[in-house]
């Protein structure tokens, strides 16, 4: 059980409580000359055994089903990312950046918190979930991180009525708690594509990755690590976009 997340180990330990009366001969009736009294004693014995079994089950069963705990992704911008690296906000030369809502790869588009015990096999915590699918929570966090660079006149999360010169498309390739290592790690991969929104030409693209050790071997330890991974990737993406927007490119590029 050492390779299991703590929450799943507890779930696997649940047992069913019951009494097997399928094997005859345990309780013998009284002799034939006291048939009536023997039947009464047999009934009383069966009732007594049944009550004892039910009492044992009641004592062992939990009072109520445990409640699901919900977690969020937030605070993606560290202090050192607040430095302005491009044009000041509102400068007439700075482009407007439109951000499409992040898209999630298959298997990562639900609020369930994913973990791995074996390669290529996705499992889910039973009692822990994200408040929303992670890709949906990423959009506002990316906007905040990119705005702090000052490289754009405006940063707008779509859909909306705004128009702009540049568009950012992102794909959440994976966000998973990996228990194949010790300590376990949360791995985040985000693919970003910067597009000229007028010509639809790809200006740059890059895949960002972060791996953060879990604070503990359970869902909450993974959530803390996931927030740090999001912070790191959002910082990397913001700096990449600021550098790309300030230097016109003749074609698609990656750092």
mmCIF file of C-alpha atoms in Angstrom, residues 15-203:
data_model
loop_
_atom_site.group_PDB
_atom_site.id
_atom_site.type_symbol
_atom_site.label_atom_id
_atom_site.label_comp_id
_atom_site.label_asym_id
_atom_site.label_seq_id
_atom_site.Cartn_x
_atom_site.Cartn_y
_atom_site.Cartn_z
ATOM 1 C CA UNK A 15 -15.015 -3.834 4.322
ATOM 2 C CA UNK A 16 -18.515 -5.259 4.070
ATOM 3 C CA UNK A 17 -20.115 -6.430 7.324
ATOM 4 C CA UNK A 18 -22.524 -9.382 7.251
ATOM 5 C CA UNK A 19 -23.428 -12.746 8.766
ATOM 6 C CA UNK A 20 -23.402 -16.014 6.847
ATOM 7 C CA UNK A 21 -26.228 -18.345 7.834
ATOM 8 C CA UNK A 22 -25.753 -20.573 4.810
ATOM 9 C CA UNK A 23 -23.886 -23.320 6.698
ATOM 10 C CA UNK A 24 -26.333 -25.596 8.532
ATOM 11 C CA UNK A 25 -25.709 -27.567 11.671
ATOM 12 C CA UNK A 26 -24.395 -24.724 13.823
ATOM 13 C CA UNK A 27 -27.518 -24.708 16.015
ATOM 14 C CA UNK A 28 -29.064 -28.064 16.805
ATOM 15 C CA UNK A 29 -32.739 -28.488 17.765
ATOM 16 C CA UNK A 30 -33.677 -30.007 21.090
ATOM 17 C CA UNK A 31 -34.517 -33.699 21.295
ATOM 18 C CA UNK A 32 -37.790 -34.896 19.738
ATOM 19 C CA UNK A 33 -39.523 -35.317 23.099
ATOM 20 C CA UNK A 34 -39.259 -31.535 23.690
ATOM 21 C CA UNK A 35 -39.937 -30.464 20.112
ATOM 22 C CA UNK A 36 -41.931 -27.335 20.919
ATOM 23 C CA UNK A 37 -39.452 -26.065 23.480
ATOM 24 C CA UNK A 38 -36.551 -26.838 21.169
ATOM 25 C CA UNK A 39 -38.046 -24.765 18.371
ATOM 26 C CA UNK A 40 -38.499 -21.807 20.709
ATOM 27 C CA UNK A 41 -34.926 -22.026 21.888
ATOM 28 C CA UNK A 42 -33.718 -22.232 18.276
ATOM 29 C CA UNK A 43 -35.697 -19.137 17.307
ATOM 30 C CA UNK A 44 -34.346 -17.218 20.305
ATOM 31 C CA UNK A 45 -30.790 -18.246 19.466
ATOM 32 C CA UNK A 46 -31.136 -17.154 15.848
ATOM 33 C CA UNK A 47 -32.625 -13.809 16.921
ATOM 34 C CA UNK A 48 -29.828 -13.294 19.426
ATOM 35 C CA UNK A 49 -27.114 -14.004 16.863
ATOM 36 C CA UNK A 50 -28.787 -11.688 14.317
ATOM 37 C CA UNK A 51 -29.048 -8.820 16.810
ATOM 38 C CA UNK A 52 -25.418 -9.229 17.809
ATOM 39 C CA UNK A 53 -24.338 -9.158 14.156
ATOM 40 C CA UNK A 54 -26.398 -6.037 13.437
ATOM 41 C CA UNK A 55 -24.945 -4.294 16.482
ATOM 42 C CA UNK A 56 -21.426 -5.082 15.320
ATOM 43 C CA UNK A 57 -22.173 -3.692 11.847
ATOM 44 C CA UNK A 58 -23.647 -0.518 13.314
ATOM 45 C CA UNK A 59 -20.580 0.030 15.472
ATOM 46 C CA UNK A 60 -18.179 -0.472 12.546
ATOM 47 C CA UNK A 61 -20.067 1.477 9.866
ATOM 48 C CA UNK A 62 -19.287 5.208 9.470
ATOM 49 C CA UNK A 63 -21.969 7.596 10.666
ATOM 50 C CA UNK A 64 -22.213 9.221 7.234
ATOM 51 C CA UNK A 65 -20.440 9.247 3.875
ATOM 52 C CA UNK A 66 -17.387 11.557 3.853
ATOM 53 C CA UNK A 67 -17.923 14.829 2.002
ATOM 54 C CA UNK A 68 -16.035 15.769 -1.160
ATOM 55 C CA UNK A 69 -13.401 18.501 -0.696
ATOM 56 C CA UNK A 70 -13.014 21.113 -3.452
ATOM 57 C CA UNK A 71 -9.785 22.916 -4.377
ATOM 58 C CA UNK A 72 -8.849 25.864 -6.614
ATOM 59 C CA UNK A 73 -5.921 27.090 -8.687
ATOM 60 C CA UNK A 74 -4.927 30.680 -7.877
ATOM 61 C CA UNK A 75 -2.096 33.173 -7.193
ATOM 62 C CA UNK A 76 0.007 32.506 -10.289
ATOM 63 C CA UNK A 77 2.187 35.637 -10.246
ATOM 64 C CA UNK A 78 5.347 35.818 -8.081
ATOM 65 C CA UNK A 79 6.781 39.174 -7.034
ATOM 66 C CA UNK A 80 9.720 39.059 -9.468
ATOM 67 C CA UNK A 81 7.280 38.795 -12.408
ATOM 68 C CA UNK A 82 5.906 42.274 -11.644
ATOM 69 C CA UNK A 83 8.823 43.990 -13.394
ATOM 70 C CA UNK A 84 7.763 45.730 -16.587
ATOM 71 C CA UNK A 85 9.692 44.120 -19.471
ATOM 72 C CA UNK A 86 7.994 45.740 -22.464
ATOM 73 C CA UNK A 87 6.022 48.840 -23.435
ATOM 74 C CA UNK A 88 4.188 50.577 -20.613
ATOM 75 C CA UNK A 89 0.437 49.909 -20.406
ATOM 76 C CA UNK A 90 -1.521 52.244 -22.700
ATOM 77 C CA UNK A 91 1.420 52.993 -25.013
ATOM 78 C CA UNK A 92 0.150 53.518 -28.559
ATOM 79 C CA UNK A 93 2.739 51.118 -29.969
ATOM 80 C CA UNK A 94 1.804 48.200 -27.704
ATOM 81 C CA UNK A 95 -0.460 45.544 -29.239
ATOM 82 C CA UNK A 96 -3.666 44.224 -27.695
ATOM 83 C CA UNK A 97 -3.551 40.537 -26.808
ATOM 84 C CA UNK A 98 -6.682 38.393 -27.036
ATOM 85 C CA UNK A 99 -6.578 35.144 -25.055
ATOM 86 C CA UNK A 100 -8.817 32.286 -26.076
ATOM 87 C CA UNK A 101 -10.052 30.099 -23.182
ATOM 88 C CA UNK A 102 -7.463 27.332 -22.622
ATOM 89 C CA UNK A 103 -8.301 23.986 -24.185
ATOM 90 C CA UNK A 104 -7.748 20.738 -22.247
ATOM 91 C CA UNK A 105 -6.397 17.513 -23.730
ATOM 92 C CA UNK A 106 -8.566 14.397 -23.552
ATOM 93 C CA UNK A 107 -8.818 13.131 -19.974
ATOM 94 C CA UNK A 108 -7.921 16.497 -18.444
ATOM 95 C CA UNK A 109 -11.173 18.325 -19.226
ATOM 96 C CA UNK A 110 -13.055 17.509 -16.002
ATOM 97 C CA UNK A 111 -12.847 18.775 -12.391
ATOM 98 C CA UNK A 112 -11.527 15.430 -11.159
ATOM 99 C CA UNK A 113 -7.992 15.493 -9.720
ATOM 100 C CA UNK A 114 -5.824 13.081 -11.680
ATOM 101 C CA UNK A 115 -3.008 10.961 -10.296
ATOM 102 C CA UNK A 116 -0.749 8.197 -11.621
ATOM 103 C CA UNK A 117 0.494 5.020 -9.965
ATOM 104 C CA UNK A 118 1.397 3.281 -13.222
ATOM 105 C CA UNK A 119 2.588 4.627 -16.559
ATOM 106 C CA UNK A 120 -0.204 5.620 -18.971
ATOM 107 C CA UNK A 121 -2.953 4.865 -16.417
ATOM 108 C CA UNK A 122 -4.974 7.830 -15.119
ATOM 109 C CA UNK A 123 -6.731 7.473 -11.770
ATOM 110 C CA UNK A 124 -8.841 9.956 -9.817
ATOM 111 C CA UNK A 125 -9.086 10.883 -6.155
ATOM 112 C CA UNK A 126 -12.455 9.785 -4.798
ATOM 113 C CA UNK A 127 -13.065 12.568 -2.272
ATOM 114 C CA UNK A 128 -11.146 15.517 -3.758
ATOM 115 C CA UNK A 129 -11.976 17.637 -6.814
ATOM 116 C CA UNK A 130 -11.197 20.952 -8.451
ATOM 117 C CA UNK A 131 -13.960 23.554 -8.177
ATOM 118 C CA UNK A 132 -13.852 23.755 -11.985
ATOM 119 C CA UNK A 133 -11.912 21.979 -14.729
ATOM 120 C CA UNK A 134 -8.295 23.228 -14.437
ATOM 121 C CA UNK A 135 -8.251 24.627 -17.994
ATOM 122 C CA UNK A 136 -11.186 26.881 -17.136
ATOM 123 C CA UNK A 137 -9.401 28.209 -14.040
ATOM 124 C CA UNK A 138 -6.198 28.867 -16.002
ATOM 125 C CA UNK A 139 -7.613 31.584 -18.266
ATOM 126 C CA UNK A 140 -7.960 34.407 -15.693
ATOM 127 C CA UNK A 141 -4.636 33.430 -14.103
ATOM 128 C CA UNK A 142 -2.813 33.774 -17.417
ATOM 129 C CA UNK A 143 -4.435 37.177 -18.017
ATOM 130 C CA UNK A 144 -3.188 38.417 -14.638
ATOM 131 C CA UNK A 145 0.346 37.138 -15.199
ATOM 132 C CA UNK A 146 0.623 38.629 -18.700
ATOM 133 C CA UNK A 147 -0.802 41.999 -17.654
ATOM 134 C CA UNK A 148 1.972 42.378 -15.070
ATOM 135 C CA UNK A 149 4.632 42.480 -17.797
ATOM 136 C CA UNK A 150 3.245 45.726 -19.249
ATOM 137 C CA UNK A 151 4.053 44.438 -22.743
ATOM 138 C CA UNK A 152 0.513 44.883 -24.068
ATOM 139 C CA UNK A 153 -1.922 47.756 -24.320
ATOM 140 C CA UNK A 154 -4.635 45.391 -23.083
ATOM 141 C CA UNK A 155 -4.993 41.687 -22.316
ATOM 142 C CA UNK A 156 -8.520 40.372 -22.909
ATOM 143 C CA UNK A 157 -9.908 36.921 -22.143
ATOM 144 C CA UNK A 158 -12.292 35.807 -24.877
ATOM 145 C CA UNK A 159 -15.069 35.458 -25.798
ATOM 146 C CA UNK A 160 -15.776 39.153 -25.994
ATOM 147 C CA UNK A 161 -16.389 42.062 -28.297
ATOM 148 C CA UNK A 162 -12.797 43.337 -28.166
ATOM 149 C CA UNK A 163 -10.508 43.271 -31.180
ATOM 150 C CA UNK A 164 -6.739 43.105 -31.120
ATOM 151 C CA UNK A 165 -3.578 42.544 -33.071
ATOM 152 C CA UNK A 166 -2.444 39.315 -31.380
ATOM 153 C CA UNK A 167 -4.187 36.171 -30.176
ATOM 154 C CA UNK A 168 -2.963 33.553 -27.719
ATOM 155 C CA UNK A 169 -4.137 29.931 -27.943
ATOM 156 C CA UNK A 170 -3.208 27.551 -25.130
ATOM 157 C CA UNK A 171 -3.625 23.818 -24.570
ATOM 158 C CA UNK A 172 -3.419 22.143 -21.174
ATOM 159 C CA UNK A 173 -1.541 19.007 -22.174
ATOM 160 C CA UNK A 174 -1.422 17.532 -18.660
ATOM 161 C CA UNK A 175 -1.862 18.345 -14.976
ATOM 162 C CA UNK A 176 -1.354 15.232 -12.899
ATOM 163 C CA UNK A 177 -0.043 14.052 -9.530
ATOM 164 C CA UNK A 178 2.597 11.403 -10.213
ATOM 165 C CA UNK A 179 3.116 8.823 -7.435
ATOM 166 C CA UNK A 180 5.694 6.851 -9.418
ATOM 167 C CA UNK A 181 8.459 8.897 -7.751
ATOM 168 C CA UNK A 182 9.296 9.614 -4.120
ATOM 169 C CA UNK A 183 8.434 12.207 -3.133
ATOM 170 C CA UNK A 184 5.533 12.345 -5.559
ATOM 171 C CA UNK A 185 5.411 15.213 -8.062
ATOM 172 C CA UNK A 186 2.800 17.305 -9.832
ATOM 173 C CA UNK A 187 3.552 17.726 -13.541
ATOM 174 C CA UNK A 188 2.082 20.511 -15.649
ATOM 175 C CA UNK A 189 2.484 20.950 -19.411
ATOM 176 C CA UNK A 190 1.013 23.927 -21.278
ATOM 177 C CA UNK A 191 1.355 24.529 -25.024
ATOM 178 C CA UNK A 192 1.062 28.163 -26.190
ATOM 179 C CA UNK A 193 0.649 29.538 -29.715
ATOM 180 C CA UNK A 194 0.844 33.268 -30.530
ATOM 181 C CA UNK A 195 -1.070 34.244 -33.675
ATOM 182 C CA UNK A 196 -1.397 37.459 -35.669
ATOM 183 C CA UNK A 197 -5.149 37.935 -35.378
ATOM 184 C CA UNK A 198 -5.348 39.939 -38.625
ATOM 185 C CA UNK A 199 -3.467 37.569 -40.932
ATOM 186 C CA UNK A 200 -3.942 34.318 -38.896
ATOM 187 C CA UNK A 201 -0.208 33.745 -39.170
ATOM 188 C CA UNK A 202 1.527 31.861 -36.348
ATOM 189 C CA UNK A 203 4.200 34.143 -34.873
#
